[in-house]
Amino acid sequence: MRSIVDELLRFEGVMAAGIFSPDGKLVDYKANTEMPKEMAEMTAKFCGAVNMIFDALASAYAELYKMKWTPQHYWIYSGGEWTVIISGTRGVFVESAKAADIGKLLKGVAVCFTPLKQA
């Protein structure tokens, strides 16, 4: 039986996939490229911290402005040649130029994703 990480690595453009704990500890990762364990551990810490920041912001908006921002579904960062997609405690590193379908990747990291409606 394949692991979640193995399944995520099968998506086109995914160079690394991992799982981290809510407090940012690396649980599991695999890469299709040279990614040292130290880099994966540092990434897990960053992703855990970003999740906490977004949860705090969402809670503040929900409380202050009565807007429903929770639960958090996913976040994406893209810069230079790389894109990172995080959903909960799962994530992928994607070589942006090789990513075939971001929608499929979002679903792959178990995201409740509905594209924005066209106006």
PDB file of C-alpha atoms in Angstrom:
ATOM      1  CA  MET A   1       0.000   0.000   0.000  1.00  0.00           C
ATOM      2  CA  ARG A   2       1.388   3.392  -0.997  1.00  0.00           C
ATOM      3  CA  SER A   3       1.757   6.152   1.562  1.00  0.00           C
ATOM      4  CA  ILE A   4       0.224   9.596   1.154  1.00  0.00           C
ATOM      5  CA  VAL A   5       3.713  10.959   0.477  1.00  0.00           C
ATOM      6  CA  ASP A   6       4.275   8.398  -2.287  1.00  0.00           C
ATOM      7  CA  GLU A   7       0.941   9.316  -3.857  1.00  0.00           C
ATOM      8  CA  LEU A   8       1.744  13.043  -3.806  1.00  0.00           C
ATOM      9  CA  LEU A   9       5.109  12.418  -5.489  1.00  0.00           C
ATOM     10  CA  ARG A  10       3.285  10.910  -8.462  1.00  0.00           C
ATOM     11  CA  PHE A  11       1.798  14.286  -9.499  1.00  0.00           C
ATOM     12  CA  GLU A  12       3.535  15.998 -12.396  1.00  0.00           C
ATOM     13  CA  GLY A  13       5.970  18.661 -11.223  1.00  0.00           C
ATOM     14  CA  VAL A  14       6.070  17.550  -7.565  1.00  0.00           C
ATOM     15  CA  MET A  15       9.676  17.360  -6.453  1.00  0.00           C
ATOM     16  CA  ALA A  16       9.090  16.684  -2.739  1.00  0.00           C
ATOM     17  CA  ALA A  17       6.171  15.852  -0.485  1.00  0.00           C
ATOM     18  CA  GLY A  18       5.869  15.728   3.254  1.00  0.00           C
ATOM     19  CA  ILE A  19       3.782  15.532   6.364  1.00  0.00           C
ATOM     20  CA  PHE A  20       4.436  17.578   9.487  1.00  0.00           C
ATOM     21  CA  SER A  21       2.847  17.831  12.917  1.00  0.00           C
ATOM     22  CA  PRO A  22       0.718  20.876  13.851  1.00  0.00           C
ATOM     23  CA  ASP A  23       3.665  22.238  15.854  1.00  0.00           C
ATOM     24  CA  GLY A  24       6.014  21.915  12.859  1.00  0.00           C
ATOM     25  CA  LYS A  25       7.872  18.657  13.433  1.00  0.00           C
ATOM     26  CA  LEU A  26       8.672  16.587  10.362  1.00  0.00           C
ATOM     27  CA  VAL A  27       6.665  13.334  10.320  1.00  0.00           C
ATOM     28  CA  ASP A  28       7.516  11.967   6.862  1.00  0.00           C
ATOM     29  CA  TYR A  29       8.944  13.196   3.563  1.00  0.00           C
ATOM     30  CA  LYS A  30      10.284  11.930   0.282  1.00  0.00           C
ATOM     31  CA  ALA A  31      11.817  13.752  -2.644  1.00  0.00           C
ATOM     32  CA  ASN A  32      12.373  13.187  -6.342  1.00  0.00           C
ATOM     33  CA  THR A  33      15.392  15.476  -6.114  1.00  0.00           C
ATOM     34  CA  GLU A  34      18.215  16.243  -3.718  1.00  0.00           C
ATOM     35  CA  MET A  35      16.470  17.533  -0.599  1.00  0.00           C
ATOM     36  CA  PRO A  36      18.425  16.974   2.595  1.00  0.00           C
ATOM     37  CA  LYS A  37      16.520  15.958   5.716  1.00  0.00           C
ATOM     38  CA  GLU A  38      17.632  19.218   7.379  1.00  0.00           C
ATOM     39  CA  MET A  39      15.847  21.216   4.653  1.00  0.00           C
ATOM     40  CA  ALA A  40      12.692  19.123   5.096  1.00  0.00           C
ATOM     41  CA  GLU A  41      12.828  19.664   8.880  1.00  0.00           C
ATOM     42  CA  MET A  42      13.260  23.428   8.462  1.00  0.00           C
ATOM     43  CA  THR A  43      10.402  23.527   5.958  1.00  0.00           C
ATOM     44  CA  ALA A  44       8.145  21.646   8.387  1.00  0.00           C
ATOM     45  CA  LYS A  45       8.907  24.266  11.085  1.00  0.00           C
ATOM     46  CA  PHE A  46       8.103  27.106   8.689  1.00  0.00           C
ATOM     47  CA  CYS A  47       4.863  25.477   7.535  1.00  0.00           C
ATOM     48  CA  GLY A  48       3.732  24.834  11.104  1.00  0.00           C
ATOM     49  CA  ALA A  49       4.428  28.483  11.980  1.00  0.00           C
ATOM     50  CA  VAL A  50       2.622  29.823   8.896  1.00  0.00           C
ATOM     51  CA  ASN A  51      -0.394  27.629   9.681  1.00  0.00           C
ATOM     52  CA  MET A  52      -0.504  29.062  13.228  1.00  0.00           C
ATOM     53  CA  ILE A  53      -0.269  32.634  11.919  1.00  0.00           C
ATOM     54  CA  PHE A  54      -3.080  32.082   9.418  1.00  0.00           C
ATOM     55  CA  ASP A  55      -5.227  30.429  12.107  1.00  0.00           C
ATOM     56  CA  ALA A  56      -4.703  33.459  14.377  1.00  0.00           C
ATOM     57  CA  LEU A  57      -5.573  35.893  11.579  1.00  0.00           C
ATOM     58  CA  ALA A  58      -8.647  33.896  10.605  1.00  0.00           C
ATOM     59  CA  SER A  59      -9.864  33.764  14.208  1.00  0.00           C
ATOM     60  CA  ALA A  60      -9.396  37.526  14.569  1.00  0.00           C
ATOM     61  CA  TYR A  61     -11.377  38.269  11.392  1.00  0.00           C
ATOM     62  CA  ALA A  62     -14.090  35.844  12.434  1.00  0.00           C
ATOM     63  CA  GLU A  63     -14.393  37.459  15.858  1.00  0.00           C
ATOM     64  CA  LEU A  64     -14.039  41.114  14.865  1.00  0.00           C
ATOM     65  CA  TYR A  65     -15.913  41.178  11.572  1.00  0.00           C
ATOM     66  CA  LYS A  66     -18.187  38.134  11.833  1.00  0.00           C
ATOM     67  CA  MET A  67     -16.645  36.634   8.706  1.00  0.00           C
ATOM     68  CA  LYS A  68     -16.284  32.848   8.426  1.00  0.00           C
ATOM     69  CA  TRP A  69     -12.604  32.192   7.756  1.00  0.00           C
ATOM     70  CA  THR A  70     -12.249  28.852   9.519  1.00  0.00           C
ATOM     71  CA  PRO A  71     -11.373  26.109   9.192  1.00  0.00           C
ATOM     72  CA  GLN A  72      -8.226  26.740   7.167  1.00  0.00           C
ATOM     73  CA  HIS A  73      -8.159  24.680   3.964  1.00  0.00           C
ATOM     74  CA  TYR A  74      -4.860  25.467   2.245  1.00  0.00           C
ATOM     75  CA  TRP A  75      -2.289  28.075   1.361  1.00  0.00           C
ATOM     76  CA  ILE A  76       0.081  28.453  -1.573  1.00  0.00           C
ATOM     77  CA  TYR A  77       3.345  30.308  -1.970  1.00  0.00           C
ATOM     78  CA  SER A  78       4.973  30.715  -5.354  1.00  0.00           C
ATOM     79  CA  GLY A  79       8.219  32.531  -6.038  1.00  0.00           C
ATOM     80  CA  GLY A  80      11.149  32.163  -8.383  1.00  0.00           C
ATOM     81  CA  GLU A  81      11.000  28.649  -9.833  1.00  0.00           C
ATOM     82  CA  TRP A  82       9.099  27.004  -6.981  1.00  0.00           C
ATOM     83  CA  THR A  83       5.578  26.663  -5.630  1.00  0.00           C
ATOM     84  CA  VAL A  84       4.657  25.243  -2.237  1.00  0.00           C
ATOM     85  CA  ILE A  85       1.121  23.994  -1.564  1.00  0.00           C
ATOM     86  CA  ILE A  86       0.151  23.259   2.038  1.00  0.00           C
ATOM     87  CA  SER A  87      -3.113  21.795   3.312  1.00  0.00           C
ATOM     88  CA  GLY A  88      -3.328  21.099   7.009  1.00  0.00           C
ATOM     89  CA  THR A  89      -0.175  19.172   7.792  1.00  0.00           C
ATOM     90  CA  ARG A  90       0.593  17.964   4.259  1.00  0.00           C
ATOM     91  CA  GLY A  91       2.510  19.733   1.570  1.00  0.00           C
ATOM     92  CA  VAL A  92       4.332  19.559  -1.720  1.00  0.00           C
ATOM     93  CA  PHE A  93       7.261  21.371  -3.327  1.00  0.00           C
ATOM     94  CA  VAL A  94       6.504  21.877  -7.007  1.00  0.00           C
ATOM     95  CA  GLU A  95       8.779  22.992  -9.792  1.00  0.00           C
ATOM     96  CA  SER A  96       6.470  25.712 -11.116  1.00  0.00           C
ATOM     97  CA  ALA A  97       7.354  25.292 -14.790  1.00  0.00           C
ATOM     98  CA  LYS A  98       6.549  21.570 -14.626  1.00  0.00           C
ATOM     99  CA  ALA A  99       3.262  21.727 -12.701  1.00  0.00           C
ATOM    100  CA  ALA A 100       0.590  20.453 -15.038  1.00  0.00           C
ATOM    101  CA  ASP A 101      -2.539  21.107 -12.997  1.00  0.00           C
ATOM    102  CA  ILE A 102      -2.624  23.067  -9.735  1.00  0.00           C
ATOM    103  CA  GLY A 103      -6.272  22.022  -9.177  1.00  0.00           C
ATOM    104  CA  LYS A 104      -5.270  18.354  -9.178  1.00  0.00           C
ATOM    105  CA  LEU A 105      -2.403  19.099  -6.811  1.00  0.00           C
ATOM    106  CA  LEU A 106      -4.744  20.891  -4.427  1.00  0.00           C
ATOM    107  CA  LYS A 107      -7.065  17.906  -4.400  1.00  0.00           C
ATOM    108  CA  GLY A 108      -4.063  15.648  -3.972  1.00  0.00           C
ATOM    109  CA  VAL A 109      -3.107  17.299  -0.716  1.00  0.00           C
ATOM    110  CA  ALA A 110      -6.688  16.653   0.416  1.00  0.00           C
ATOM    111  CA  VAL A 111      -8.047  20.142  -0.038  1.00  0.00           C
ATOM    112  CA  CYS A 112     -11.686  21.109  -0.271  1.00  0.00           C
ATOM    113  CA  PHE A 113     -11.039  23.160  -3.385  1.00  0.00           C
ATOM    114  CA  THR A 114     -13.684  24.833  -5.494  1.00  0.00           C
ATOM    115  CA  PRO A 115     -12.445  27.187  -8.215  1.00  0.00           C
ATOM    116  CA  LEU A 116     -13.732  30.753  -8.004  1.00  0.00           C
ATOM    117  CA  LYS A 117     -16.798  31.323 -10.152  1.00  0.00           C
ATOM    118  CA  GLN A 118     -16.277  33.317 -13.301  1.00  0.00           C
ATOM    119  CA  ALA A 119     -18.105  36.684 -13.346  1.00  0.00           C
TER     120      ALA A 119
END
